[in-house]
Tab-separated table of C-alpha atoms and ligand atoms in Angstrom:
chain	number	residue	atom	x	y	z
A	1	MET	CA	-15.575	-15.222	1.198
A	2	ILE	CA	-12.502	-15.379	3.382
A	3	SER	CA	-11.324	-18.720	2.672
A	4	ARG	CA	-11.530	-18.228	-1.292
A	5	ALA	CA	-9.565	-15.038	-0.265
A	6	ALA	CA	-7.289	-17.205	1.426
A	7	GLU	CA	-7.075	-19.477	-1.550
A	8	LEU	CA	-6.305	-16.534	-4.365
A	9	LEU	CA	-3.806	-15.269	-1.681
A	10	ARG	CA	-1.829	-18.537	-1.690
A	11	GLU	CA	-1.827	-18.698	-5.547
A	12	SER	CA	-0.820	-15.065	-6.072
A	13	ARG	CA	2.714	-14.783	-7.602
A	14	ASN	CA	2.777	-11.040	-7.834
A	15	PRO	CA	0.536	-9.771	-4.664
A	16	VAL	CA	0.478	-6.036	-3.757
A	17	VAL	CA	-1.026	-4.212	-0.724
A	18	PHE	CA	-2.934	-0.648	-0.955
A	19	SER	CA	-3.933	0.970	2.431
A	20	GLY	CA	-5.738	3.638	3.754
A	21	ALA	CA	-6.619	5.523	7.514
A	22	GLY	CA	-8.828	2.498	8.341
A	23	MET	CA	-5.897	0.384	8.222
A	24	SER	CA	-4.643	2.296	11.679
A	25	ARG	CA	-7.930	2.835	13.065
A	26	GLU	CA	-7.526	-0.063	15.300
A	27	SER	CA	-4.235	1.318	16.509
A	28	GLY	CA	-5.931	4.453	17.577
A	29	MET	CA	-5.419	6.753	14.366
A	30	ARG	CA	-8.519	8.492	13.301
A	31	THR	CA	-9.890	8.073	9.764
A	32	PHE	CA	-10.588	11.199	7.544
A	33	ARG	CA	-14.289	10.591	6.365
A	34	GLY	CA	-17.340	9.263	7.916
A	35	GLU	CA	-19.032	10.125	10.906
A	36	GLU	CA	-16.006	9.979	13.346
A	37	GLY	CA	-13.684	11.251	10.602
A	38	LEU	CA	-11.102	14.083	11.089
A	39	TRP	CA	-12.626	16.315	8.140
A	40	LYS	CA	-15.822	16.529	10.365
A	41	GLU	CA	-14.289	18.385	12.981
A	42	TYR	CA	-10.918	20.195	11.142
A	43	SER	CA	-10.587	21.981	8.098
A	44	PRO	CA	-8.368	20.458	5.370
A	45	GLU	CA	-7.775	23.703	4.137
A	46	GLN	CA	-6.271	25.048	7.030
A	47	LEU	CA	-4.560	22.118	8.434
A	48	SER	CA	-3.043	20.363	5.413
A	49	SER	CA	-2.273	23.360	3.106
A	50	LEU	CA	0.709	25.348	2.238
A	51	SER	CA	-1.076	28.472	2.854
A	52	GLY	CA	-2.569	27.517	5.976
A	53	LEU	CA	1.329	26.542	7.031
A	54	ARG	CA	2.260	30.077	6.073
A	55	SER	CA	-0.331	31.823	7.461
A	56	ASP	CA	-0.987	29.894	10.828
A	57	PRO	CA	2.210	28.053	11.622
A	58	GLU	CA	1.519	27.513	15.057
A	59	VAL	CA	-1.999	25.985	14.621
A	60	VAL	CA	-0.746	23.736	11.820
A	61	TRP	CA	1.878	22.537	13.943
A	62	GLU	CA	-0.213	21.951	17.123
A	63	TRP	CA	-2.399	19.778	15.101
A	64	TYR	CA	0.524	17.337	13.825
A	65	LYS	CA	2.062	17.588	17.117
A	66	MET	CA	-1.027	16.134	18.596
A	67	ARG	CA	-1.623	13.292	15.816
A	68	LEU	CA	2.378	12.618	16.144
A	69	ILE	CA	2.506	12.545	20.037
A	70	THR	CA	-0.796	10.813	20.177
A	71	GLY	CA	0.603	8.474	17.262
A	72	ASP	CA	3.977	7.931	19.684
A	73	GLY	CA	1.535	5.485	21.845
A	74	ILE	CA	0.174	4.225	18.745
A	75	VAL	CA	1.575	0.789	18.051
A	76	PRO	CA	0.816	-1.692	14.897
A	77	HIS	CA	-2.213	-3.825	15.716
A	78	ALA	CA	-2.356	-7.776	15.009
A	79	GLY	CA	-3.466	-6.898	11.473
A	80	TYR	CA	-0.078	-5.252	10.887
A	81	LYS	CA	1.718	-8.146	12.431
A	82	ALA	CA	-0.010	-10.541	10.162
A	83	LEU	CA	0.927	-8.563	6.967
A	84	THR	CA	4.471	-8.424	8.008
A	85	PHE	CA	4.552	-12.056	8.505
A	86	LEU	CA	2.814	-12.636	4.987
A	87	GLN	CA	5.205	-10.335	3.245
A	88	LYS	CA	8.397	-12.417	4.409
A	89	LYS	CA	6.702	-15.593	3.671
A	90	LYS	CA	5.818	-14.495	0.232
A	91	GLY	CA	9.271	-13.173	-0.137
A	92	THR	CA	7.519	-10.050	-2.249
A	93	LEU	CA	4.784	-8.105	-1.085
A	94	PRO	CA	5.073	-4.263	-1.942
A	95	VAL	CA	3.123	-2.093	0.374
A	96	ILE	CA	1.375	1.238	-1.476
A	97	THR	CA	-0.036	3.365	1.425
A	98	GLN	CA	-2.079	6.414	1.754
A	99	ASN	CA	-1.114	6.873	5.525
A	100	VAL	CA	1.504	9.311	6.840
A	101	ASP	CA	1.378	7.520	9.967
A	102	GLY	CA	4.629	5.186	9.361
A	103	LEU	CA	3.054	2.225	10.964
A	104	HIS	CA	3.756	-0.253	8.224
A	105	LYS	CA	7.576	0.550	8.440
A	106	LEU	CA	7.612	0.626	12.012
A	107	SER	CA	5.645	-3.014	11.867
A	108	GLY	CA	8.937	-4.244	10.047
A	109	GLN	CA	7.546	-4.158	6.385
A	110	THR	CA	9.997	-3.493	3.900
A	111	ASP	CA	9.048	-2.288	0.157
A	112	VAL	CA	6.536	0.589	1.685
A	113	LEU	CA	5.592	3.160	-0.854
A	114	GLU	CA	4.265	6.308	1.223
A	115	ILE	CA	2.385	8.082	-1.657
A	116	HIS	CA	1.210	10.894	0.779
A	117	GLY	CA	4.465	11.237	2.421
A	118	SER	CA	5.300	10.568	6.335
A	119	MET	CA	4.301	12.700	9.174
A	120	ARG	CA	7.623	11.454	11.056
A	121	THR	CA	10.228	13.568	9.281
A	122	ALA	CA	10.080	17.257	8.348
A	123	SER	CA	12.065	19.589	6.142
A	124	CYS	CA	12.943	23.314	5.544
A	125	LEU	CA	9.899	25.086	4.273
A	126	ASP	CA	12.135	27.164	2.036
A	127	ARG	CA	13.787	24.147	0.828
A	128	CYS	CA	17.483	24.864	2.193
A	129	GLY	CA	17.873	21.340	2.364
A	130	PHE	CA	17.498	20.503	6.125
A	131	PHE	CA	15.459	17.365	6.931
A	132	THR	CA	15.182	15.766	10.507
A	133	GLU	CA	13.038	12.945	12.197
A	134	LEU	CA	10.548	14.423	14.381
A	135	ASN	CA	9.905	13.609	17.970
A	136	PRO	CA	7.882	15.072	21.000
A	137	GLU	CA	11.301	17.181	21.997
A	138	SER	CA	11.713	18.482	18.432
A	139	LEU	CA	8.252	19.625	18.830
A	140	GLN	CA	8.301	21.450	22.286
A	141	ASP	CA	8.349	24.912	20.764
A	142	LEU	CA	6.167	25.349	17.819
A	143	PRO	CA	6.473	26.214	15.014
A	144	PRO	CA	9.482	24.064	14.569
A	145	LEU	CA	12.461	26.197	12.940
A	146	CYS	CA	15.115	25.376	10.507
A	147	PRO	CA	18.308	25.343	12.532
A	148	ASP	CA	20.162	26.161	9.194
A	149	CYS	CA	18.273	29.244	7.861
A	150	GLY	CA	15.923	29.889	10.296
A	151	ALA	CA	12.553	29.184	7.948
A	152	ILE	CA	9.588	26.961	9.026
A	153	LEU	CA	9.904	23.568	8.965
A	154	ARG	CA	6.791	21.644	7.200
A	155	PRO	CA	5.931	17.874	7.879
A	156	ASP	CA	7.062	15.734	5.014
A	157	ILE	CA	3.625	15.095	3.903
A	158	VAL	CA	1.782	15.909	0.634
A	159	LEU	CA	-0.217	18.841	1.521
A	160	PHE	CA	-3.492	19.687	-0.298
A	161	GLY	CA	-2.712	21.384	-4.044
A	162	GLU	CA	0.923	19.574	-3.867
A	163	PRO	CA	1.663	16.953	-6.486
A	164	LEU	CA	2.295	13.503	-5.156
A	165	PRO	CA	5.842	12.484	-5.103
A	166	HIS	CA	6.872	11.274	-8.802
A	167	GLN	CA	8.489	8.567	-8.475
A	168	VAL	CA	6.498	6.992	-5.564
A	169	ILE	CA	3.169	7.141	-7.477
A	170	SER	CA	4.536	5.936	-10.613
A	171	ARG	CA	5.905	2.925	-9.210
A	172	SER	CA	2.698	2.708	-7.536
A	173	TYR	CA	0.692	2.443	-10.936
A	174	LYS	CA	3.380	0.122	-12.170
A	175	LEU	CA	2.819	-2.330	-9.475
A	176	ALA	CA	-0.831	-1.867	-9.964
A	177	GLU	CA	-0.469	-2.607	-13.691
A	178	GLU	CA	1.689	-5.752	-13.060
A	179	CYS	CA	0.173	-7.526	-9.914
A	180	ASP	CA	-2.482	-10.545	-9.958
A	181	LEU	CA	-3.952	-9.278	-6.606
A	182	MET	CA	-4.344	-6.385	-4.640
A	183	MET	CA	-5.456	-6.428	-1.079
A	184	VAL	CA	-7.251	-2.978	-0.526
A	185	ILE	CA	-7.371	-2.348	3.045
A	186	GLY	CA	-9.116	0.338	4.866
A	187	THR	CA	-9.523	2.826	2.506
A	188	SER	CA	-12.608	4.913	1.079
A	189	VAL	CA	-11.042	5.090	-2.263
A	190	GLN	CA	-12.468	8.349	-2.989
A	191	VAL	CA	-9.181	10.541	-3.035
A	192	TRP	CA	-7.288	10.963	-6.522
A	193	PRO	CA	-4.904	10.296	-7.865
A	194	ALA	CA	-4.138	7.921	-5.298
A	195	ALA	CA	-7.317	6.069	-5.761
A	196	GLY	CA	-6.514	5.252	-9.256
A	197	VAL	CA	-4.158	2.677	-8.130
A	198	PRO	CA	-6.938	0.005	-7.115
A	199	PHE	CA	-8.976	0.855	-10.243
A	200	ALA	CA	-5.291	0.413	-12.526
A	201	ALA	CA	-5.065	-3.344	-10.857
A	202	LEU	CA	-8.645	-4.309	-11.532
A	203	GLU	CA	-8.041	-2.790	-15.122
A	204	ASN	CA	-5.238	-5.092	-15.719
A	205	GLY	CA	-7.351	-8.109	-14.738
A	206	ALA	CA	-5.918	-8.525	-11.073
A	207	THR	CA	-8.107	-9.624	-8.218
A	208	VAL	CA	-8.928	-7.324	-5.696
A	209	ILE	CA	-9.544	-8.498	-1.745
A	210	GLU	CA	-10.918	-5.747	-0.192
A	211	ILE	CA	-10.971	-5.454	3.656
A	212	ASN	CA	-13.341	-2.828	4.953
A	213	PRO	CA	-16.258	-2.727	7.212
A	214	ALA	CA	-18.120	-0.341	4.710
A	215	ARG	CA	-18.822	-0.280	1.041
A	216	THR	CA	-16.491	2.055	-0.699
A	217	GLU	CA	-16.145	3.170	-4.546
A	218	LEU	CA	-14.604	0.056	-5.775
A	219	PRO	CA	-17.333	-1.800	-8.090
A	220	GLN	CA	-18.712	-5.129	-7.179
A	221	GLY	CA	-18.109	-7.842	-9.407
A	222	GLU	CA	-16.455	-11.137	-9.600
A	223	ASN	CA	-12.982	-9.834	-9.564
A	224	VAL	CA	-13.631	-8.140	-6.156
A	225	ILE	CA	-14.089	-9.941	-3.261
A	226	SER	CA	-15.336	-7.751	-0.508
A	227	ILE	CA	-14.610	-8.898	3.252
A	228	ARG	CA	-16.726	-6.590	5.461
A	229	GLY	CA	-14.697	-6.347	8.509
A	230	LYS	CA	-11.999	-4.730	10.598
A	231	ALA	CA	-8.422	-4.966	9.349
A	232	GLY	CA	-7.001	-5.912	12.868
A	233	GLU	CA	-9.545	-8.806	12.664
A	234	ILE	CA	-9.938	-10.011	9.326
A	235	LEU	CA	-6.074	-9.734	8.172
A	236	PRO	CA	-4.763	-12.386	11.187
A	237	ALA	CA	-7.451	-14.553	10.040
A	238	LEU	CA	-6.586	-14.408	6.638
A	239	VAL	CA	-3.386	-14.869	6.887
A	240	ASP	CA	-3.527	-17.815	9.395
A	241	MET	CA	-5.898	-19.320	6.837
A	242	GLU	CA	-3.434	-18.837	3.715
A	243	GLU	CA	-0.704	-20.314	6.022
A	244	ASN	CA	-2.708	-23.557	7.306
A	245	LYS	CA	-5.726	-24.454	4.887
B	1	OAD	P1	-11.023	7.782	4.721
B	1	OAD	O1	-11.357	8.303	6.078
B	1	OAD	O2	-11.366	8.524	3.460
B	1	OAD	O3	-11.591	6.170	4.630
B	1	OAD	C1	-11.146	5.283	5.837
B	1	OAD	C2	-11.890	3.930	5.379
B	1	OAD	O4	-11.434	2.933	6.301
B	1	OAD	C3	-13.371	3.821	5.294
B	1	OAD	O5	-13.664	3.399	4.301
B	1	OAD	C4	-13.828	3.112	6.446
B	1	OAD	O6	-14.960	2.407	6.082
B	1	OAD	C5	-12.700	2.205	6.718
B	1	OAD	N1	-12.564	1.781	7.825
B	1	OAD	C6	-12.862	2.089	9.250
B	1	OAD	N2	-12.184	1.376	10.109
B	1	OAD	C7	-11.682	0.297	9.644
B	1	OAD	C8	-10.910	-0.761	10.281
B	1	OAD	N3	-10.826	-1.190	11.671
B	1	OAD	N4	-10.691	-1.721	9.416
B	1	OAD	C9	-10.687	-1.390	8.005
B	1	OAD	N5	-11.211	-0.382	7.463
B	1	OAD	C10	-11.845	0.564	8.284
B	1	OAD	O7	-9.447	7.484	4.515
B	1	OAD	P2	-8.383	7.092	3.203
B	1	OAD	O8	-9.211	6.510	2.265
B	1	OAD	O9	-7.375	6.629	3.626
B	1	OAD	O10	-4.871	12.240	2.313
B	1	OAD	O11	-8.449	8.528	2.658
B	1	OAD	C11	-7.512	8.875	1.637
B	1	OAD	C12	-6.964	10.301	1.911
B	1	OAD	O12	-7.624	11.483	2.215
B	1	OAD	C13	-5.728	10.171	3.151
B	1	OAD	O13	-4.678	9.783	2.495
B	1	OAD	C14	-5.549	11.947	3.338
B	1	OAD	C15	-6.935	12.169	3.421
B	1	OAD	O14	-7.400	13.439	3.172
B	1	OAD	C16	-3.739	13.137	2.701
B	1	OAD	O15	-3.473	13.511	3.718
B	1	OAD	C17	-3.152	13.850	1.719
């Protein structure tokens, strides 16, 4: 299975990556669904919505602070490094990610499309135009306030009920429609419209290489090569095989 995937990867002219929370699991980030998922413990309506942010800004910001500050010690694992190597070698390898942890960029990858935004920056909830990088110091007093107009700041992630950034999602679909291979890594493929991206790739006739320890919503078929394993273990092995076989 993995050697066939390495062969397809080597032959591919237009590969694209599509990643989800499982890509960062071995860096210490938790996934959303499943037995150990965040949504078993926390309520997305409260912690990841505009109404939650307006009614309980301290609680919401505590949660992002916890994820960001824990995330501070979180570094890209070997799978990220393998992808960075592959991107440099291929010359082109756009990375579409649902993750807001910024680890693809932190590992040196370029052309990263963060379709759910990033929790490493924040901006004014009242849209006065203020924008800032987040760090532990800026989150000492919660909720953080806009220094220009005094409104609450919001993390620059897509909250429940908000549309995805138009240009980012439309380019993602375009890439899916034009690619010949998509690596779908660590996502349950359950949250739309993001989840439509790998289906668009399949519809256009591309091959999908899926890396995930568990079965997902993706169909099983000859265009889908499912490698059941962890991103941090499979990606280095796959890229090594692509390079040396
Ligand atoms: P999920 O939590 O739904 O799925 C994570 C997937 O990662 C599952 O299929 C796991 O089997 C897999 N997984 C776990 N450990 C892994 C590992 N070490 N290597 C590879 N795969 C592993 O996360 P997403 O699909 O990313 O939205 O969820 C999509 C969206 O739902 C998120 O972006 C977030 C959430 O609500 C927003 O915040 C807007």
